[in-house]
Short mmCIF file of C-alpha atoms in Angstrom, two decimals:
data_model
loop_
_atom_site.label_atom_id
_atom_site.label_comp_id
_atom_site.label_asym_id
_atom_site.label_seq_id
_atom_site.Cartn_x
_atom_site.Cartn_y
_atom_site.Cartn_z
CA UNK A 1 -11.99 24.15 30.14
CA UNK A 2 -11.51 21.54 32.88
CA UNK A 3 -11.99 24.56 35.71
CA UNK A 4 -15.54 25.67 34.09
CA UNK A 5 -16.38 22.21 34.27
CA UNK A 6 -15.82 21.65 37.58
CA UNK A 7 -17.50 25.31 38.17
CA UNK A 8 -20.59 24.10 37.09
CA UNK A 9 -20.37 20.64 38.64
CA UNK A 10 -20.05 22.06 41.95
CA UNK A 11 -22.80 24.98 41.19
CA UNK A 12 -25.11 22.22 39.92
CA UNK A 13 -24.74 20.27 43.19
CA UNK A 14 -25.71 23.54 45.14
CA UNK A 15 -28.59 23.96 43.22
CA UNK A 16 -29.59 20.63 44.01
CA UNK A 17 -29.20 21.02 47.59
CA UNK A 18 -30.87 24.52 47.96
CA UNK A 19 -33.41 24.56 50.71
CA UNK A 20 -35.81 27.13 49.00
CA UNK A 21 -36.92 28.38 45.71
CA UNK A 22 -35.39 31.87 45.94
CA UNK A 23 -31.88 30.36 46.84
CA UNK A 24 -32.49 27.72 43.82
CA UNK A 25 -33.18 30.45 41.57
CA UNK A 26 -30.10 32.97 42.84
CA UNK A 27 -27.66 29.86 42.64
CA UNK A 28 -28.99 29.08 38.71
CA UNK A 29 -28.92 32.59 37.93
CA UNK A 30 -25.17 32.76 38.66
CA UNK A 31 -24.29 29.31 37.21
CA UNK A 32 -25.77 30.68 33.76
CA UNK A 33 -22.21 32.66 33.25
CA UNK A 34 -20.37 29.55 33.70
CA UNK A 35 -22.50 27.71 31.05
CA UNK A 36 -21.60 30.22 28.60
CA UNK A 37 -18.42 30.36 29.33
CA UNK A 38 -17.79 26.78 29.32
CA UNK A 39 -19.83 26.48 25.55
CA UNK A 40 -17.04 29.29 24.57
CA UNK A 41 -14.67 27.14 25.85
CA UNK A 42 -15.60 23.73 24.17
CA UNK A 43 -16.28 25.70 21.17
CA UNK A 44 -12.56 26.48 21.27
CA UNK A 45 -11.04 23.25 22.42
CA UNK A 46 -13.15 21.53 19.04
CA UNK A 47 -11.06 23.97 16.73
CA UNK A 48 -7.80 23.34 18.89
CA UNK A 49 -8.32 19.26 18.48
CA UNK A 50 -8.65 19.22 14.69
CA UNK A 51 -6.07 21.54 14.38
CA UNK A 52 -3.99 19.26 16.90
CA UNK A 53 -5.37 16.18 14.65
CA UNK A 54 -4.77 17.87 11.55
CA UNK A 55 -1.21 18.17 12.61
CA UNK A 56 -0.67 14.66 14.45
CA UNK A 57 -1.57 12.57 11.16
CA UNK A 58 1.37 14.76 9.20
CA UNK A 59 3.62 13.40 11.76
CA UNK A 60 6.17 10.27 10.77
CA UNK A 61 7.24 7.12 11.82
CA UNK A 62 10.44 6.73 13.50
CA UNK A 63 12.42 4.98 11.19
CA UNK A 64 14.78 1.61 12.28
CA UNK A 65 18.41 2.46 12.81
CA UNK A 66 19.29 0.00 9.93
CA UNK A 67 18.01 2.33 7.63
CA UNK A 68 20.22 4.52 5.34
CA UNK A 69 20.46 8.36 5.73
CA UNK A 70 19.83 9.82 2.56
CA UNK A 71 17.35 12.24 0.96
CA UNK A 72 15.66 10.25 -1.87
CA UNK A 73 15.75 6.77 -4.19
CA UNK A 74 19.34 7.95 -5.32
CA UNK A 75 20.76 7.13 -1.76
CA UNK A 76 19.33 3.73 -1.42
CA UNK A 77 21.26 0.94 -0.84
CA UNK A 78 21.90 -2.58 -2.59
CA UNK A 79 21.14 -5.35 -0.22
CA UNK A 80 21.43 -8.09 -2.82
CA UNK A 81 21.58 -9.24 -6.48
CA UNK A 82 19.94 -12.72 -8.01
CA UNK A 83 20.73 -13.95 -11.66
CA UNK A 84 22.61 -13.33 -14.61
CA UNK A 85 22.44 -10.01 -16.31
CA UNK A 86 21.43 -11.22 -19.93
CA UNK A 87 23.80 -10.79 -22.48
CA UNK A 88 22.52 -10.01 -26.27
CA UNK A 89 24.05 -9.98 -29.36
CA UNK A 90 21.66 -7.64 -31.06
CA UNK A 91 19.97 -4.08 -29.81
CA UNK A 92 17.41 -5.38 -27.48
CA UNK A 93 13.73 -3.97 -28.55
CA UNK A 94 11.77 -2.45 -25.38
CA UNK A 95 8.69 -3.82 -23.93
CA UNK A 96 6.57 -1.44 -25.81
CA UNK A 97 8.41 -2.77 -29.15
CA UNK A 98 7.91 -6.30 -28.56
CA UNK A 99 4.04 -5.72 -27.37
CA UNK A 100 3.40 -4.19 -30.56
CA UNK A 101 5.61 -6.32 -32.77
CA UNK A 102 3.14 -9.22 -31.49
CA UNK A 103 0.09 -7.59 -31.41
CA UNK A 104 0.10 -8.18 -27.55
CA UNK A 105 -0.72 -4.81 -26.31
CA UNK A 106 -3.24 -1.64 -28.27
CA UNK A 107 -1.98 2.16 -27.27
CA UNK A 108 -3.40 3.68 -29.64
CA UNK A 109 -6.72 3.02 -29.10
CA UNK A 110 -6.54 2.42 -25.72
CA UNK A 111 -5.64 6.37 -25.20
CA UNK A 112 -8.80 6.67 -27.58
CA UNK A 113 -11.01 5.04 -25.22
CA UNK A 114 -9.19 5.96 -21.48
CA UNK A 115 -6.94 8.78 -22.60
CA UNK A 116 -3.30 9.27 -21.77
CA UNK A 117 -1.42 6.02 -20.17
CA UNK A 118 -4.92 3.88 -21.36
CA UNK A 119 -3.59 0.63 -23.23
CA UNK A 120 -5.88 -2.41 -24.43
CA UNK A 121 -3.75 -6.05 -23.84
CA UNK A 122 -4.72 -8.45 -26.60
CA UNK A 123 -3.72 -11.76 -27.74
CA UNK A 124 -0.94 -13.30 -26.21
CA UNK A 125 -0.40 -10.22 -24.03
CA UNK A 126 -3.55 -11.11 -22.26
CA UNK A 127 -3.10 -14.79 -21.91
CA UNK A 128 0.76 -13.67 -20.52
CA UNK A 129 -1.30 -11.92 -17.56
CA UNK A 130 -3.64 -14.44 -17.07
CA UNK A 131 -1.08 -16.86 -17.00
CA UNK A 132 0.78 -14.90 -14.20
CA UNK A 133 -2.47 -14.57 -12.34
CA UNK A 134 -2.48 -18.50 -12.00
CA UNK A 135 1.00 -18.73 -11.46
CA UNK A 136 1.26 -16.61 -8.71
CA UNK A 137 -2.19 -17.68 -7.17
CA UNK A 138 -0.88 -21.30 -7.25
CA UNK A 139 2.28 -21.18 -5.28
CA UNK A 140 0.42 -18.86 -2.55
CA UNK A 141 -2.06 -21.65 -2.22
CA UNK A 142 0.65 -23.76 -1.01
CA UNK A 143 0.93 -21.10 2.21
CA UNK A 144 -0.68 -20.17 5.00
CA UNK A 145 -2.10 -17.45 3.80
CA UNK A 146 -6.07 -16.47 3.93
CA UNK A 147 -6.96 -15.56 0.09
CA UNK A 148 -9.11 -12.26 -0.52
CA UNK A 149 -10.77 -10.48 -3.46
CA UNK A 150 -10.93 -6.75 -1.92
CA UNK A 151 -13.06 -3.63 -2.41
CA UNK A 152 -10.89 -1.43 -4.54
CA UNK A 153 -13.46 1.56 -3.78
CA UNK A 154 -12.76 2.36 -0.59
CA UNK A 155 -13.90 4.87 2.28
CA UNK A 156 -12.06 7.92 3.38
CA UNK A 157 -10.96 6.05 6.75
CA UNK A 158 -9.12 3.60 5.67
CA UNK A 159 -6.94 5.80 3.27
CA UNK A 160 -6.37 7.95 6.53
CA UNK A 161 -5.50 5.40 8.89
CA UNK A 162 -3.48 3.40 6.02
CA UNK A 163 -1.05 6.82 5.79
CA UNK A 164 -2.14 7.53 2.20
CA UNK A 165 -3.98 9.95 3.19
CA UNK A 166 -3.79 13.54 3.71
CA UNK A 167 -0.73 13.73 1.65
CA UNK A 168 -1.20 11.31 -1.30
CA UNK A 169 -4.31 12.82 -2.01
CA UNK A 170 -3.46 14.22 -5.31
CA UNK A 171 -2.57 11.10 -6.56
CA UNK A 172 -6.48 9.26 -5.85
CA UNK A 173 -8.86 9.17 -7.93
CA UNK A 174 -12.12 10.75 -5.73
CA UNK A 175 -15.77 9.61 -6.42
CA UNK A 176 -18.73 11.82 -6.55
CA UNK A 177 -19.66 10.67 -2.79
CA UNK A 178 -16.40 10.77 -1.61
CA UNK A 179 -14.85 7.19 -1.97
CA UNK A 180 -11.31 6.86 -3.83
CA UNK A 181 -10.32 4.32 -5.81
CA UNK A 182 -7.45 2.49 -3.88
CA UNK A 183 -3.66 2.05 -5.80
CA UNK A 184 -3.07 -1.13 -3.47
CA UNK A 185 -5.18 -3.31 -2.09
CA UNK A 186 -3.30 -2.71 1.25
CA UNK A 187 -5.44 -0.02 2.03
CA UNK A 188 -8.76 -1.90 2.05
CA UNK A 189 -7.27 -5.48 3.64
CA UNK A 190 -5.69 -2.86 6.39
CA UNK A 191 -9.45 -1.91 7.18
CA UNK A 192 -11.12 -4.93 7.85
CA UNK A 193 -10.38 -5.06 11.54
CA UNK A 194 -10.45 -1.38 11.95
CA UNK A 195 -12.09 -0.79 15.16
CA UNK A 196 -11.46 -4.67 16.36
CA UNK A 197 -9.95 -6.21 18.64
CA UNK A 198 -8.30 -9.54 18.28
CA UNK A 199 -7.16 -12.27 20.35
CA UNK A 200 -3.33 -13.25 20.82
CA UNK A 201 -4.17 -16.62 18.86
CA UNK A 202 -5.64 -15.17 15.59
CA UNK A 203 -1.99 -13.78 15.07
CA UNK A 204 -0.22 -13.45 12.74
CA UNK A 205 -2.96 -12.88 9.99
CA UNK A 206 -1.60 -13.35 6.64
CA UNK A 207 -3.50 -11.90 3.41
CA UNK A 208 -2.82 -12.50 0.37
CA UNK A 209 -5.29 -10.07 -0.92
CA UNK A 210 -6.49 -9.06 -4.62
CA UNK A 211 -8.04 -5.55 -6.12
CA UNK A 212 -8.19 -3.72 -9.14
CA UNK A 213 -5.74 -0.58 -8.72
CA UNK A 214 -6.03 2.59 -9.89
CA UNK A 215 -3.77 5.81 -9.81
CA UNK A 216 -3.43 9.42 -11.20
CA UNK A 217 0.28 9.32 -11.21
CA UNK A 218 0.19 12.94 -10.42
CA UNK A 219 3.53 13.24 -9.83
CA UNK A 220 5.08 11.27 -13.20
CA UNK A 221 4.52 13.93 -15.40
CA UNK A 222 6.72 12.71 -18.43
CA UNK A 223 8.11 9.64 -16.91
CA UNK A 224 7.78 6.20 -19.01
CA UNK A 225 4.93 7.50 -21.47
CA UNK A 226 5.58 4.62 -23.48
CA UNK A 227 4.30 0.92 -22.80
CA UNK A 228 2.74 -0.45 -19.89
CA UNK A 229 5.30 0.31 -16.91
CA UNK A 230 3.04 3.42 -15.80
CA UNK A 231 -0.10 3.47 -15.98
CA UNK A 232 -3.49 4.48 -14.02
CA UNK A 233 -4.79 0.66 -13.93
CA UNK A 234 -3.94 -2.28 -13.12
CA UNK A 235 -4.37 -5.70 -10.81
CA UNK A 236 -2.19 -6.26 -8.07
CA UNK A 237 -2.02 -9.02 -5.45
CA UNK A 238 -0.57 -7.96 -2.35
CA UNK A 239 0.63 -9.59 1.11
CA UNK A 240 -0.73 -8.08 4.26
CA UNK A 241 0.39 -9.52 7.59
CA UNK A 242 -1.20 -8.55 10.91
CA UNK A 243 1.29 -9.89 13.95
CA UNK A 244 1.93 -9.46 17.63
CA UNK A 245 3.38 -5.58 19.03
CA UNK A 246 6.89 -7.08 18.57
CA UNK A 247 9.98 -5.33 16.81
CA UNK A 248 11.92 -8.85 16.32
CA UNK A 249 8.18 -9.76 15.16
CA UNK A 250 7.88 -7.49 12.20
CA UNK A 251 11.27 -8.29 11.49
CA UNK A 252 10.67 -11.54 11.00
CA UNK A 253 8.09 -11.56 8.73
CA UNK A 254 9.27 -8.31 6.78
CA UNK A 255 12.31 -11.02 6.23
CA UNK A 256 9.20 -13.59 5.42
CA UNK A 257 7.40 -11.61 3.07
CA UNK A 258 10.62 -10.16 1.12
CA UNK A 259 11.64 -13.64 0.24
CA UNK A 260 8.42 -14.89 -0.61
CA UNK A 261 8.08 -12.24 -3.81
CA UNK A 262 12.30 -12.83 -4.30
CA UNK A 263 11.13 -16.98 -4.79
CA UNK A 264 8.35 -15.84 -7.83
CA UNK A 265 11.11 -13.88 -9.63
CA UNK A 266 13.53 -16.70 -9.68
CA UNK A 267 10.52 -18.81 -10.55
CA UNK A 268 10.29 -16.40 -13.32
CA UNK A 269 14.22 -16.50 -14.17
CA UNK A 270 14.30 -12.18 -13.82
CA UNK A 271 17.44 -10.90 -13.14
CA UNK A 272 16.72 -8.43 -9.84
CA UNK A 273 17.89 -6.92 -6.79
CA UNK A 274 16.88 -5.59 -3.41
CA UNK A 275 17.43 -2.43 -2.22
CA UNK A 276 16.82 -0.58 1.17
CA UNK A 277 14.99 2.43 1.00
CA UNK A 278 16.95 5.69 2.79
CA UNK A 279 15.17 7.84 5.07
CA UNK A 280 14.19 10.24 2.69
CA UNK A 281 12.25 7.78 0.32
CA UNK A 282 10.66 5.96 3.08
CA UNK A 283 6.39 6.51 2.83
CA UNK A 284 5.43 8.56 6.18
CA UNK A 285 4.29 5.44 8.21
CA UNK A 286 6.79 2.57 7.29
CA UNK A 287 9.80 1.85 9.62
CA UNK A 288 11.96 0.14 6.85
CA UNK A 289 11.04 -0.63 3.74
CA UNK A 290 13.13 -2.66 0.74
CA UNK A 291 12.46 -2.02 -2.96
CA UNK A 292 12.99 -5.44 -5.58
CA UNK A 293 13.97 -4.29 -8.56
CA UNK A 294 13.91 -6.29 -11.72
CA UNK A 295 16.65 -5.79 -14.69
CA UNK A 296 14.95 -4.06 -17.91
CA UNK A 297 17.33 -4.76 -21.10
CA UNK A 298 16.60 -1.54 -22.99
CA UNK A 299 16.76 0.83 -20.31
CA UNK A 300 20.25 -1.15 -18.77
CA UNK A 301 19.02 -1.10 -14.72
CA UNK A 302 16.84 -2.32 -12.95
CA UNK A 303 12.90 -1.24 -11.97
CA UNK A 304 10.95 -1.91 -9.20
CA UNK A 305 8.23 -4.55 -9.23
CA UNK A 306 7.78 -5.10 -5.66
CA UNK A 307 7.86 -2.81 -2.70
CA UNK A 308 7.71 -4.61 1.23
CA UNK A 309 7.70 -2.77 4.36
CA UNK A 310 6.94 -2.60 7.97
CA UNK A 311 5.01 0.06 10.13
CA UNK A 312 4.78 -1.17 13.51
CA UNK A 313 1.87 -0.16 15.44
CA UNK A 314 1.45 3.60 13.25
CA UNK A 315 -1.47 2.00 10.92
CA UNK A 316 -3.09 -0.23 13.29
CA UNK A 317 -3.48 2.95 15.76
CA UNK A 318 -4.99 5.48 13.36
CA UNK A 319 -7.28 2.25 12.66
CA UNK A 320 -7.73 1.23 16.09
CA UNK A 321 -6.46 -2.67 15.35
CA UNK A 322 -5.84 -4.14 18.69
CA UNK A 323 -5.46 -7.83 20.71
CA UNK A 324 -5.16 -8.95 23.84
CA UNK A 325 -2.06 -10.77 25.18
CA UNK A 326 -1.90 -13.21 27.60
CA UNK A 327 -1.79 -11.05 29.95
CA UNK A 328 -5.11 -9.35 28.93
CA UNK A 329 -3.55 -6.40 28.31
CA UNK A 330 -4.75 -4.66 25.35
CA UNK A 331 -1.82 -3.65 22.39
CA UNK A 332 -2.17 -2.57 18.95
CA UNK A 333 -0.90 -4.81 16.58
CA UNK A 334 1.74 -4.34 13.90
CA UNK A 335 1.56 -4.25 10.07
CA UNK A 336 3.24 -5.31 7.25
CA UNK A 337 2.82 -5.46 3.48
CA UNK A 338 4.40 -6.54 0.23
CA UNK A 339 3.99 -7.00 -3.35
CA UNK A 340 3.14 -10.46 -4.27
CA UNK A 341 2.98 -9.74 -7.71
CA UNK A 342 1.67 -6.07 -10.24
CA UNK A 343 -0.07 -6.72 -13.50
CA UNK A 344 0.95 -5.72 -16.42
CA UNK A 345 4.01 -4.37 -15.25
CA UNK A 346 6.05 -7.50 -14.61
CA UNK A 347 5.28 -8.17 -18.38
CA UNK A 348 8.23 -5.53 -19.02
CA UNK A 349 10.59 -7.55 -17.57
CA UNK A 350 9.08 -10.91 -18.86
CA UNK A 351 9.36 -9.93 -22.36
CA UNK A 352 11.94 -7.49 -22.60
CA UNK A 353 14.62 -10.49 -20.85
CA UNK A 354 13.37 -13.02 -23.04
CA UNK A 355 13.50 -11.81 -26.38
CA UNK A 356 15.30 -13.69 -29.20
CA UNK A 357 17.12 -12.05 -32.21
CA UNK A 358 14.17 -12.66 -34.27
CA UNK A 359 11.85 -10.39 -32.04
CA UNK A 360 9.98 -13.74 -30.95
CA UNK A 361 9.95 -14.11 -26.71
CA UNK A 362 10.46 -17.48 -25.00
CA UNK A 363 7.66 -17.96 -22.30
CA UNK A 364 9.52 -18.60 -18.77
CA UNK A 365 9.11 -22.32 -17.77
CA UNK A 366 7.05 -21.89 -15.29
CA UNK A 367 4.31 -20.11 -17.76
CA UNK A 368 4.28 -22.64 -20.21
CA UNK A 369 1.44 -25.05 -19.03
CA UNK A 370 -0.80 -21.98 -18.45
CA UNK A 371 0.10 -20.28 -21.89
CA UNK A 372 0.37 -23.83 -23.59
CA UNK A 373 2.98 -23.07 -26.13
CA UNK A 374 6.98 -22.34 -25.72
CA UNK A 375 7.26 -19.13 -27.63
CA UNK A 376 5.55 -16.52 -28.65
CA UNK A 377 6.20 -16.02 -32.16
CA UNK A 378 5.61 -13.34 -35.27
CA UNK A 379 2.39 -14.23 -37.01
#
């Protein structure tokens, strides 16, 4: 490709040094083989790039050494427990029990009206979320974090420069003009400096970013078709941290992030535990990645609520996010992200750990002023 090129820029230099007409027309005659060849040529290098492209974004990160070998969430690992286990002297009911017994949550007609995993939250069941909402938005208020309410239908672009797509793409809801409907509001925060480039001092950018989430769960065939734990919507607000190309960096504020969503469980007196994620159940961009779990009663172990990771610069280049250091020297940055807190599905552990003999649940302390009762009872 790069010889026909050069063919033609030397024949087209002739041409325009000819001295006559008849050599002019000799030399363009003879350059017209080169200029099909060379639009054979780019014709095939197009088809060799998106193959090569095709190809490049299947390729994964390079995970940290500190990470576990192991082929899926069987072989993570337990970094650390918080709390007391609860201990019951009756058969604890399961969230989906309790929801009912209270008239906090609607299945029935919710699968009427959305289908299978649709649920209506009613009552006390919606006052619990709201509740959480303003919990959680309070104590993020008191950091230095930039609040934002994010698109949750989102351009192809993102999704491919965020990692979720081409291979998550059974699990997206598509629109009829080709937008999906994001399952974290990751992927549109991660977009708003696509194609930017930052300075050194605007880092690190902390979001702590809201959306409406939806997913197909594609892959959960059969898998908690009772309650709330899975389902195809929900509200999630989500740390996003932009920071300087750095390993010790993105450690530092993977650390940052982790404990941040730790502090709102123990706010919330849940029982949980972190866990590092193995190779094999690490998501194709993130480096290292930890998993809180929080401890459900009726199931006896824990279930995740949170997931926080780091990518280093693999999101940030399929999204073109740069800055300049101080030495002008243009870097992409690296990313990071983290549960803050999912909607309705903390609510399992809320109400499944704080059930009473009775069936009544006693609101954690910190819920109390927003709910403005003690204890949710039987009517």
């Amino acid at each position: 490709f790069d010889s026909k090129r050069a063919e033609q820029n030397v024949a087209s230099a002739k041409i325009a040094a000819a001295k006559s007409d008849e050599e002019r027309k000799e030399l363009i005659a003879s350059v017209q083989g080169v200029k099909e060849a060379l639009k054979a040529a780019e014709e095939e290098m197009q088809g060799i790039m998106k193959d090569w492209r095709e190809l490049m974004v299947q390729v994964p990160n390079v995970p940290d050494m500190s990470v576990p070998e192991g082929d899926s969430d069987a072989d993570n690992q337990e970094v650390r427990q918080w709390g007391e286990l609860p201990k019951f002297d009756f058969e604890p009911k399961s969230h989906s029990e309790l929801l009912l017994l209270h008239d906090m949550a609607d299945y029935e007609r919710g699968a009427k009206v959305a289908g299978f995993r649709g649920y209506f939250l009613k009552n006390d069941g919606a006052r619990l979320v709201w509740a959480l909402e303003q919990f959680v938005q309070s104590r993020f208020a008191q950091k230095d974090f930039t609040p934002m309410i994010v698109p949750s239908m989102v351009r192809r672009e993102p999704f491919m420069g965020t990692g979720y797509l081409p291979q998550s793409e059974e699990d997206l809801y598509k629109t009829q003009d080709g937008d999906y409907l994001a399952g974290t509001a990751e992927v549109a925060t991660m977009g708003y400096y696509m194609e930017e480039i930052l300075d050194k001092g605007q880092l690190p950018i902390k979001f702590f970013a809201f959306s409406p989430c939806f997913r197909r769960e594609a892959g959960s065939h059969g898998k908690d078709t009772k309650g709330i734990f899975r389902i195809h919507e929900f509200v999630k607000y989500e740390q996003v941290v932009l920071c300087e190309a750095k390993h010790e960096e993105s450690v530092k504020w993977h650390e940052e992030i982790t404990a941040n969503s730790e502090t709102l469980l123990q706010e919330l007196k849940l029982p949980y535990h972190v866990v590092v994620n193995c190779g094999g159940d690490l998501g194709l961009g993130q480096v290292k990645k930890y998993d809180i779990e929080a401890w459900m009663p009726s199931e006896m172990k824990y279930r995740e609520t949170h997931s926080s990771s780091y990518f280093h610069d693999f999101q940030t280049r399929r999204l073109n996010i740069r800055y300049r250091d101080d030495e002008g020297v243009v870097r992409y940055v690296h990313s990071l992200n983290n549960t803050a807190l999912a909607m309705p599905r903390i609510l399992c552990q809320i109400v499944e750990n704080n059930q009473l003999a009775d069936g009544s649940i006693t609101i954690p302390d910190v819920l109390r002023a927003y709910m403005g009762k003690d204890v949710i009872q039987q009517k």
